[in-house]
Short mmCIF file of C-alpha atoms in Angstrom, two decimals:
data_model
loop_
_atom_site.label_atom_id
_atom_site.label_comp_id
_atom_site.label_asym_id
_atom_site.label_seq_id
_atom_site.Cartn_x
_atom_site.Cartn_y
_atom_site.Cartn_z
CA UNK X 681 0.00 0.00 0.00
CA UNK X 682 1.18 3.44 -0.82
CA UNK X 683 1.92 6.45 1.16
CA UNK X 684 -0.90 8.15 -0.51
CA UNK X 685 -3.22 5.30 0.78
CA UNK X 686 -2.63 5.81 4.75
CA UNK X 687 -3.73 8.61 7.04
CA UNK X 688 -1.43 9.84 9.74
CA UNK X 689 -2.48 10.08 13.13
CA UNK X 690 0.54 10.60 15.59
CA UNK X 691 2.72 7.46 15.26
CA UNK X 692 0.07 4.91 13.87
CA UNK X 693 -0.37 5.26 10.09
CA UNK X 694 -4.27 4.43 9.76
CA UNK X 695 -5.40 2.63 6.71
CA UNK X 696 -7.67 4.40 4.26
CA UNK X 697 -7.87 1.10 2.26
CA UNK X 698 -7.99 -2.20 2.52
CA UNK X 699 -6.14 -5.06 0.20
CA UNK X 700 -8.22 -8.08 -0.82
CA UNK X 701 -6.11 -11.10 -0.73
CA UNK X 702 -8.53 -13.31 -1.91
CA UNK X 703 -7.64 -16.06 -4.17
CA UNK X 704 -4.20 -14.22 -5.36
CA UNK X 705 -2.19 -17.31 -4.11
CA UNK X 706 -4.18 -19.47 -6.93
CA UNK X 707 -2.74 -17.23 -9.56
CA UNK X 708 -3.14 -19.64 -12.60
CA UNK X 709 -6.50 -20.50 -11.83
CA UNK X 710 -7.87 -16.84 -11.76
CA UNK X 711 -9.85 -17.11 -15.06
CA UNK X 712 -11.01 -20.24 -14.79
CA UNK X 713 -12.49 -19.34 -10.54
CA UNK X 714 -14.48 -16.49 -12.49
CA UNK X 715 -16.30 -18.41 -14.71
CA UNK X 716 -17.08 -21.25 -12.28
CA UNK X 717 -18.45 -18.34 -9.80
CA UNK X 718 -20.05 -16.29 -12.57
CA UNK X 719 -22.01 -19.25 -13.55
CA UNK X 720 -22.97 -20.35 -9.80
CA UNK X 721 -23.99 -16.51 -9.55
CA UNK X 722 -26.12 -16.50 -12.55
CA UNK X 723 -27.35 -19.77 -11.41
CA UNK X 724 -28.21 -18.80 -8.25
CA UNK X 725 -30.00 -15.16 -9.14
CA UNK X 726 -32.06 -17.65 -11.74
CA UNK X 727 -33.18 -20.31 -9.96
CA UNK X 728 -34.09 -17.78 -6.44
CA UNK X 729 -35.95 -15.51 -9.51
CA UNK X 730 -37.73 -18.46 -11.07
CA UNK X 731 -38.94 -19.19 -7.52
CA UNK X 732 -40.59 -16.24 -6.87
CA UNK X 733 -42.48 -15.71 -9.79
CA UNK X 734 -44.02 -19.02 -10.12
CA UNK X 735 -45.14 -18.27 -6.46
CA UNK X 736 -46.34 -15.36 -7.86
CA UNK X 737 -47.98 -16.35 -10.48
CA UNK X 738 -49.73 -20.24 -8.62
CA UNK X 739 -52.61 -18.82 -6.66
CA UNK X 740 -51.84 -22.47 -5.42
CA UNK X 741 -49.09 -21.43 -3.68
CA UNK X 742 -49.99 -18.23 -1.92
CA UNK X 743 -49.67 -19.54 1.36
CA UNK X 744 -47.75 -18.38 4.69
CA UNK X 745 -45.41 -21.29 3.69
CA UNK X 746 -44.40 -19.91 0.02
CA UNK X 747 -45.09 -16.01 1.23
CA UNK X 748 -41.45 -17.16 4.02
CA UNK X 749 -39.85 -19.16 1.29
CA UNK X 750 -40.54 -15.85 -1.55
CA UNK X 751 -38.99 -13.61 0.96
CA UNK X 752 -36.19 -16.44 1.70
CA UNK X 753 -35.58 -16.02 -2.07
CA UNK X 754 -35.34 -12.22 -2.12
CA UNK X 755 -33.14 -12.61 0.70
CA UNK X 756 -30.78 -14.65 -0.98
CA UNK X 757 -30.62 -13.04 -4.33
CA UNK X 758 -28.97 -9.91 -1.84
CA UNK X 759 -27.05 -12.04 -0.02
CA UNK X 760 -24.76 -13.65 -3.01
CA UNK X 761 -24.98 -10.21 -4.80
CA UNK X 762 -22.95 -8.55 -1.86
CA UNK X 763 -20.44 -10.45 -1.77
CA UNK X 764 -19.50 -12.13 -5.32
CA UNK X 765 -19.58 -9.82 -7.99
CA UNK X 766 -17.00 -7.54 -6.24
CA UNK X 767 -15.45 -11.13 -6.35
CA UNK X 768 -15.57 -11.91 -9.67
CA UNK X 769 -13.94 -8.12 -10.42
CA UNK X 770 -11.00 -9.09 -8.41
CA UNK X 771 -10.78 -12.03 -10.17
CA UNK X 772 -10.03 -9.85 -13.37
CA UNK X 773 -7.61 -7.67 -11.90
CA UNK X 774 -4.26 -7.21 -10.28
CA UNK X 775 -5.03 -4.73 -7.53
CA UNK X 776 -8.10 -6.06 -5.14
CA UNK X 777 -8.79 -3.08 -3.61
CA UNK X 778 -11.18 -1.50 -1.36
CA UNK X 779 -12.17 1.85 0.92
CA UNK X 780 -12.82 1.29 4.49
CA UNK X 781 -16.30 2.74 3.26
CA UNK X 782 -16.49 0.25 0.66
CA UNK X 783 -15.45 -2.38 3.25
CA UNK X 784 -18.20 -1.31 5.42
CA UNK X 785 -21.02 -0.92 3.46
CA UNK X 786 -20.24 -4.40 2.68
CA UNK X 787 -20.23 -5.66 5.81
CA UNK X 788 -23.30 -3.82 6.58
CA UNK X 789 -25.68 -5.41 3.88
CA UNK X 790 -23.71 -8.57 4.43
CA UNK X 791 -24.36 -9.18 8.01
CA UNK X 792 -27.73 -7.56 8.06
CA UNK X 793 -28.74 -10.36 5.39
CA UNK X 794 -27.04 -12.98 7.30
CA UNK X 795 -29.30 -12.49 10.52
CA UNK X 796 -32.30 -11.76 9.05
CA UNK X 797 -32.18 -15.19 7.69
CA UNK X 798 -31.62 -16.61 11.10
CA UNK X 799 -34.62 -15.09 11.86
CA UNK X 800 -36.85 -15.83 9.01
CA UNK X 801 -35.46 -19.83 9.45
CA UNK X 802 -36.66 -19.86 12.43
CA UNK X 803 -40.56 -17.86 11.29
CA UNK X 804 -40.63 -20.92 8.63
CA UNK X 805 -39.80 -23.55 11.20
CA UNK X 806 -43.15 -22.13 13.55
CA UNK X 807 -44.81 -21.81 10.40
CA UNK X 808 -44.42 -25.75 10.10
CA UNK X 809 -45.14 -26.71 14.04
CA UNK X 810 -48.21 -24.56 13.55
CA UNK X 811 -49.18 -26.18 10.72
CA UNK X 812 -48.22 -30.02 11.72
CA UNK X 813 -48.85 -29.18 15.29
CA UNK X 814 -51.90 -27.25 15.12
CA UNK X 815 -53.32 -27.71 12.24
CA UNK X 816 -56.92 -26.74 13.18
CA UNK X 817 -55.89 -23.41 14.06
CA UNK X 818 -53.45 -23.27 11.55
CA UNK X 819 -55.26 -20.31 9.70
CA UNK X 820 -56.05 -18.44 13.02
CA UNK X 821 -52.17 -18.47 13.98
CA UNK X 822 -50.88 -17.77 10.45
CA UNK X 823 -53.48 -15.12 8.99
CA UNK X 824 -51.50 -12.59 6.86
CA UNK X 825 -51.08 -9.77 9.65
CA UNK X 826 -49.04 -12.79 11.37
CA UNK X 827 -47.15 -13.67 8.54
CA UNK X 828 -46.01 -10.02 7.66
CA UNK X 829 -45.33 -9.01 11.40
CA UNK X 830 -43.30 -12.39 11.66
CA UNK X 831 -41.32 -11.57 8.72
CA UNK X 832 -41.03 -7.65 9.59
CA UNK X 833 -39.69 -8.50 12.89
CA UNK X 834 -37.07 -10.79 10.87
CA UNK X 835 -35.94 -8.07 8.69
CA UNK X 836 -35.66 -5.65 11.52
CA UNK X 837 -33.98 -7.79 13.78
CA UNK X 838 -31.15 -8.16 11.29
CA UNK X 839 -31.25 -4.28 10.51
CA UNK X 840 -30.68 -2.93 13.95
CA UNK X 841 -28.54 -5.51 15.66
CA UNK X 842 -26.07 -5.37 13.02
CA UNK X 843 -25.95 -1.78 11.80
CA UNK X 844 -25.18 -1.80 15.73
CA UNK X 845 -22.54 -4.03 15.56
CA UNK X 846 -20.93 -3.10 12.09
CA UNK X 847 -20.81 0.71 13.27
CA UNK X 848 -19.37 -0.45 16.71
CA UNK X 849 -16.63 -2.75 14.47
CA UNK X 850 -15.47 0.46 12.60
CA UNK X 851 -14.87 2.75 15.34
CA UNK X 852 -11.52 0.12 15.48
CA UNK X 853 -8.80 2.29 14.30
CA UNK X 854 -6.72 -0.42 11.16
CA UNK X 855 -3.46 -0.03 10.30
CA UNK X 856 -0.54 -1.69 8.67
CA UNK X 857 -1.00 -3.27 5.44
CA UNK X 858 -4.32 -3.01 5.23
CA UNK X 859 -4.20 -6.79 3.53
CA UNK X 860 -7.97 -8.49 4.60
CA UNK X 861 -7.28 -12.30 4.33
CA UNK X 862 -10.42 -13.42 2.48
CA UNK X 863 -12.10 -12.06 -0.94
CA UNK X 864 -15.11 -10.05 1.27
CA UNK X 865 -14.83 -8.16 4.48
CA UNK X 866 -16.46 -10.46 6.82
CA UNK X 867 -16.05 -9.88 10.36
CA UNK X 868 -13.25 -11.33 12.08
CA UNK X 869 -10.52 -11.22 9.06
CA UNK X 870 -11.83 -7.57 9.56
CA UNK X 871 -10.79 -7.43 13.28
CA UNK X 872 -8.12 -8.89 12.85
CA UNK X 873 -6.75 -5.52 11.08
CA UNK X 874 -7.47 -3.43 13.80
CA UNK X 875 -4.20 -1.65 15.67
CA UNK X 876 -5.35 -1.91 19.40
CA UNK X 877 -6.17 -4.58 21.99
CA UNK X 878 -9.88 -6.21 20.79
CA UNK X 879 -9.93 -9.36 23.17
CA UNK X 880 -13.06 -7.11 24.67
CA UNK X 881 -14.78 -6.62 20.89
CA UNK X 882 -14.20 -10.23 20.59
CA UNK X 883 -15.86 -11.14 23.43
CA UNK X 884 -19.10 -8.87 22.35
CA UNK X 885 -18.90 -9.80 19.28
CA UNK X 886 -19.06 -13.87 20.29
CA UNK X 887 -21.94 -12.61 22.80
CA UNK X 888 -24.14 -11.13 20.27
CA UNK X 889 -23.40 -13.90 17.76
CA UNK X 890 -24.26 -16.48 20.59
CA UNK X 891 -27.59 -14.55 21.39
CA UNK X 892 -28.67 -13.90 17.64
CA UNK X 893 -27.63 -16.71 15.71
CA UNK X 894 -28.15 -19.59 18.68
CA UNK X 895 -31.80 -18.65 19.74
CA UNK X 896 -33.26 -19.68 16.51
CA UNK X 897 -31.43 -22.43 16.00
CA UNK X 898 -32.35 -23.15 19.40
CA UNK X 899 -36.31 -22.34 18.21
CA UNK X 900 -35.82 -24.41 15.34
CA UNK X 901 -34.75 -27.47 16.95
CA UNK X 902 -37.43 -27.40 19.63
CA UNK X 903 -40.11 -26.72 16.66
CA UNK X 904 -38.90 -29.81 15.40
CA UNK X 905 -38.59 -31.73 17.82
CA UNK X 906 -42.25 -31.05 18.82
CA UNK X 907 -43.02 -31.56 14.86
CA UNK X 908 -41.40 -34.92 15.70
CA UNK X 909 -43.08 -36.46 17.98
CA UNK X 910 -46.62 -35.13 16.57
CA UNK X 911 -45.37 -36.81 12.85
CA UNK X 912 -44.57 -40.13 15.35
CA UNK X 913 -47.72 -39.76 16.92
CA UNK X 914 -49.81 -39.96 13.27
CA UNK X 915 -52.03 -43.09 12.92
CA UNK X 916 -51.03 -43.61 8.95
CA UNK X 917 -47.68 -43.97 7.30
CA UNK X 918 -48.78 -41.96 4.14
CA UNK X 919 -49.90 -39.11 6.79
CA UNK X 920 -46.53 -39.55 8.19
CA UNK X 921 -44.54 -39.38 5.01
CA UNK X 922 -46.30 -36.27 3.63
CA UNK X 923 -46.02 -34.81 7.06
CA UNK X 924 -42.22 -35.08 6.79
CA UNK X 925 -42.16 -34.12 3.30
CA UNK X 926 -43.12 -30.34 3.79
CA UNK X 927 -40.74 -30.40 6.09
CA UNK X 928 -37.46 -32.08 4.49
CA UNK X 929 -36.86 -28.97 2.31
CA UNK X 930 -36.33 -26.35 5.38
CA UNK X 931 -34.76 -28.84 7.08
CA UNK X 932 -31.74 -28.87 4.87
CA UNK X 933 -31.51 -25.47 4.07
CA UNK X 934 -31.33 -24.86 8.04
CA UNK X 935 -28.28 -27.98 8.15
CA UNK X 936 -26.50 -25.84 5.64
CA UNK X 937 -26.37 -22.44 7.03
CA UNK X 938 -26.45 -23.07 10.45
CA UNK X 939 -23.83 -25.42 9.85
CA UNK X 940 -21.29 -23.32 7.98
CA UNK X 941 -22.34 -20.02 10.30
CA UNK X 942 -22.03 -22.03 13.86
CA UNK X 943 -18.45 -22.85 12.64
CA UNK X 944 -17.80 -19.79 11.78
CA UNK X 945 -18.82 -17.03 14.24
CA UNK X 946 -18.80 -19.14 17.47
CA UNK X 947 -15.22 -20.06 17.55
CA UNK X 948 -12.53 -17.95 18.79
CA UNK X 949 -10.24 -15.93 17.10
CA UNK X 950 -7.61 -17.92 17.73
CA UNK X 951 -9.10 -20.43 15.81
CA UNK X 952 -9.51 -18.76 12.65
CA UNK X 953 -7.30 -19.31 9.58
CA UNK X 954 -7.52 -17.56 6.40
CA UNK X 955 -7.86 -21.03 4.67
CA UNK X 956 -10.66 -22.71 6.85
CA UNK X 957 -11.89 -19.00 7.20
CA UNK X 958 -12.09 -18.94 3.25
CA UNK X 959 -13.14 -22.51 2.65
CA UNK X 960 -16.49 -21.75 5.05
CA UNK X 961 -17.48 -18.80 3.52
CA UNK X 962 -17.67 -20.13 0.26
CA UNK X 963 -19.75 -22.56 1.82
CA UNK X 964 -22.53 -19.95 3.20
CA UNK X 965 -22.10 -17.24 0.73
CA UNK X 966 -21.92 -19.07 -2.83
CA UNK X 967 -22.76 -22.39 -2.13
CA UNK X 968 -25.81 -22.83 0.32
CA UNK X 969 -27.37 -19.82 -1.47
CA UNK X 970 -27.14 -21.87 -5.11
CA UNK X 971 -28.26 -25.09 -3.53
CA UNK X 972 -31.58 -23.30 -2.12
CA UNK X 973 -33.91 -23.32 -5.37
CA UNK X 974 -32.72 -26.75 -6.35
CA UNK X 975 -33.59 -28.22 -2.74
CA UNK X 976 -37.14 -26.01 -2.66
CA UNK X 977 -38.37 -27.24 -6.31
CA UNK X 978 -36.75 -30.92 -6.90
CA UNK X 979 -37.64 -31.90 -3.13
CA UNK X 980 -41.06 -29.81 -3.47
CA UNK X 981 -44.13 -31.22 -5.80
CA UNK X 982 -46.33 -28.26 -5.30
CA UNK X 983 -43.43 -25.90 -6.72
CA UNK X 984 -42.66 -28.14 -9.61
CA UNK X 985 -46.53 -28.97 -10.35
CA UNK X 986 -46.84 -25.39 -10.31
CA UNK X 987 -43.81 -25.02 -12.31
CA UNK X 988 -45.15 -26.94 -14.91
CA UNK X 989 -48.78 -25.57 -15.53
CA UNK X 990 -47.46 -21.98 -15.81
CA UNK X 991 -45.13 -23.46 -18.35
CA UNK X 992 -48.35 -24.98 -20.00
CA UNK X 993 -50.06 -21.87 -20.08
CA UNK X 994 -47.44 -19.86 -21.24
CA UNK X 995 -46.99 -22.93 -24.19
CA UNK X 996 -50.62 -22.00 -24.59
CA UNK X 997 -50.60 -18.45 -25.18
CA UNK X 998 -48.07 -18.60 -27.73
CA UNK X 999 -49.88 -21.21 -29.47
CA UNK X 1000 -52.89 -18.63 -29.80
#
């Protein structure tokens, strides 16, 4: 980094940018990691697209189940789209740059995405023990006032805590190099930057990531374990098996971000490398997002059924 890049302040030079390192040890491969993420991206922008509209479009479908799973699909269309194409860019080039602003604003959209999906995991997961549960009252407890206060509370959940957080995060005065070791500013790699003593930010920052990302996934697993023993307690197998079956989809999805995001943000720093640190975000933030509308339409007959008569009528029209 240059001289022109850094920002006196006494004796600590304070960085006014921040260095990418990315992929830059996989040199030779550059080219070829762009198109293989280019196409996931496109992939995944698609598929989370094609989901919403044939919700949209299947007055089938308008249900609280498909109204979590269209905002799920929003949700993830944001949450690839802030962190790869500034990916694919440095891919391209030779200098993977970017302003602490830049680095923020990042982090910002980033992590607010992040926990508002905790949240609205855990709104589809009651959504489901309401519906297996409870399923005489299942239209009394999920009326649409319900449904949009459940998913308003997710979104604003994620807003607040984080903008919190990420402001909090940046008051960290960064120096040296300014080198981030990963290809997005996620949190810790972040921290890690930072010139002064942050074993106290750490231990916030594990606090709040305990509180916010373990209480659903604490709600989830007791929703399911309730939806477990009510799916044991059916008289009929076939009541059992389609019971399941509305379930298996969320089910997944939850095993693959909570998965990748537990490993993540509740170990110490101590225990992060930029490898494994690299390795795991690929898995929540280009991978989990891609797998999403092949596990909610090939595992999911009412989206596919649906699917297939818009495609029918659309066949139609253009016959006329």
């Amino acid at each position: 980094m240059s001289d022109s890049e850094l920002m006196n302040n006494g004796s600590l030079s304070l960085c006014a940018e921040f260095t990418l390192v990315a992929f830059s040890s996989l040199a030779e491969l550059q080219l070829v990691l762009f198109f293989v993420f280019l196409a996931i991206y496109l992939f995944t922008v698609g598929g989370n697209l094609l989901i919403i509209c044939v919700i949209w479009t299947a007055p089938s479908l308008h249900t609280p189940m498909y109204f979590f799973l269209v905002n799920l699909s929003f949700l993830e269309m944001c949450y690839i789209s802030s962190v790869v194409p500034q990916m694919l860019v440095h891919l391209l080039v030779q200098h993977k740059t970017i302003s602490v602003r830049g680095c923020a604003a990042q982090m910002y959209v980033f992590t607010i995405l992040g926990l508002t999906e905790c949240c609205l995991l855990a709104a589809m997961a009651y959504d489901r023990f309401v519906a297996i549960c409870y399923p005489l009252h299942y239209t009394l407890r999920m009326g649409p006032s319900v449904c949009l206060k459940l998913a308003g509370a997710s979104w604003a959940t994620g807003t607040v805590v984080e903008s919190v957080q990420t402001a909090w995060i940046f008051t960290l005065p960064f120096c040296g190099t300014g080198k981030i070791q990963h290809f997005f500013c996620d949190i810790m790699p972040v921290v890690k930057l930072a010139c002064v003593d942050t074993s106290r930010n750490e231990i916030v920052l594990f606090i709040v990531s305990l509180i916010f990302i373990m209480s659903p996934c604490v709600f989830i697993l007791c929703s399911y374990v309730r939806i477990l023993v009510s799916i044991l307690r059916m008289p009929s197998a076939s009541g059992r098996h389609k019971a399941f079956s509305t379930c298996s989809s969320h089910i997944l999805v939850v095993s693959l971000f909570y998965g990748t995001a537990l490993f993540t943000y509740l170990q110490p720093k101590s225990s992060h490398t930029p490898d494994t640190d690299k390795a795991t975000a690929l898995m929540y933030t280009v991978v989990t997002p891609a797998l999403n509308p092949v596990i909610y339409t090939l595992r999911n007959k009412e989206v596919k059924e649906a699917f297939r008569k818009v495609m029918e009528r659309k066949l139609l029209r253009q016959m006329d």
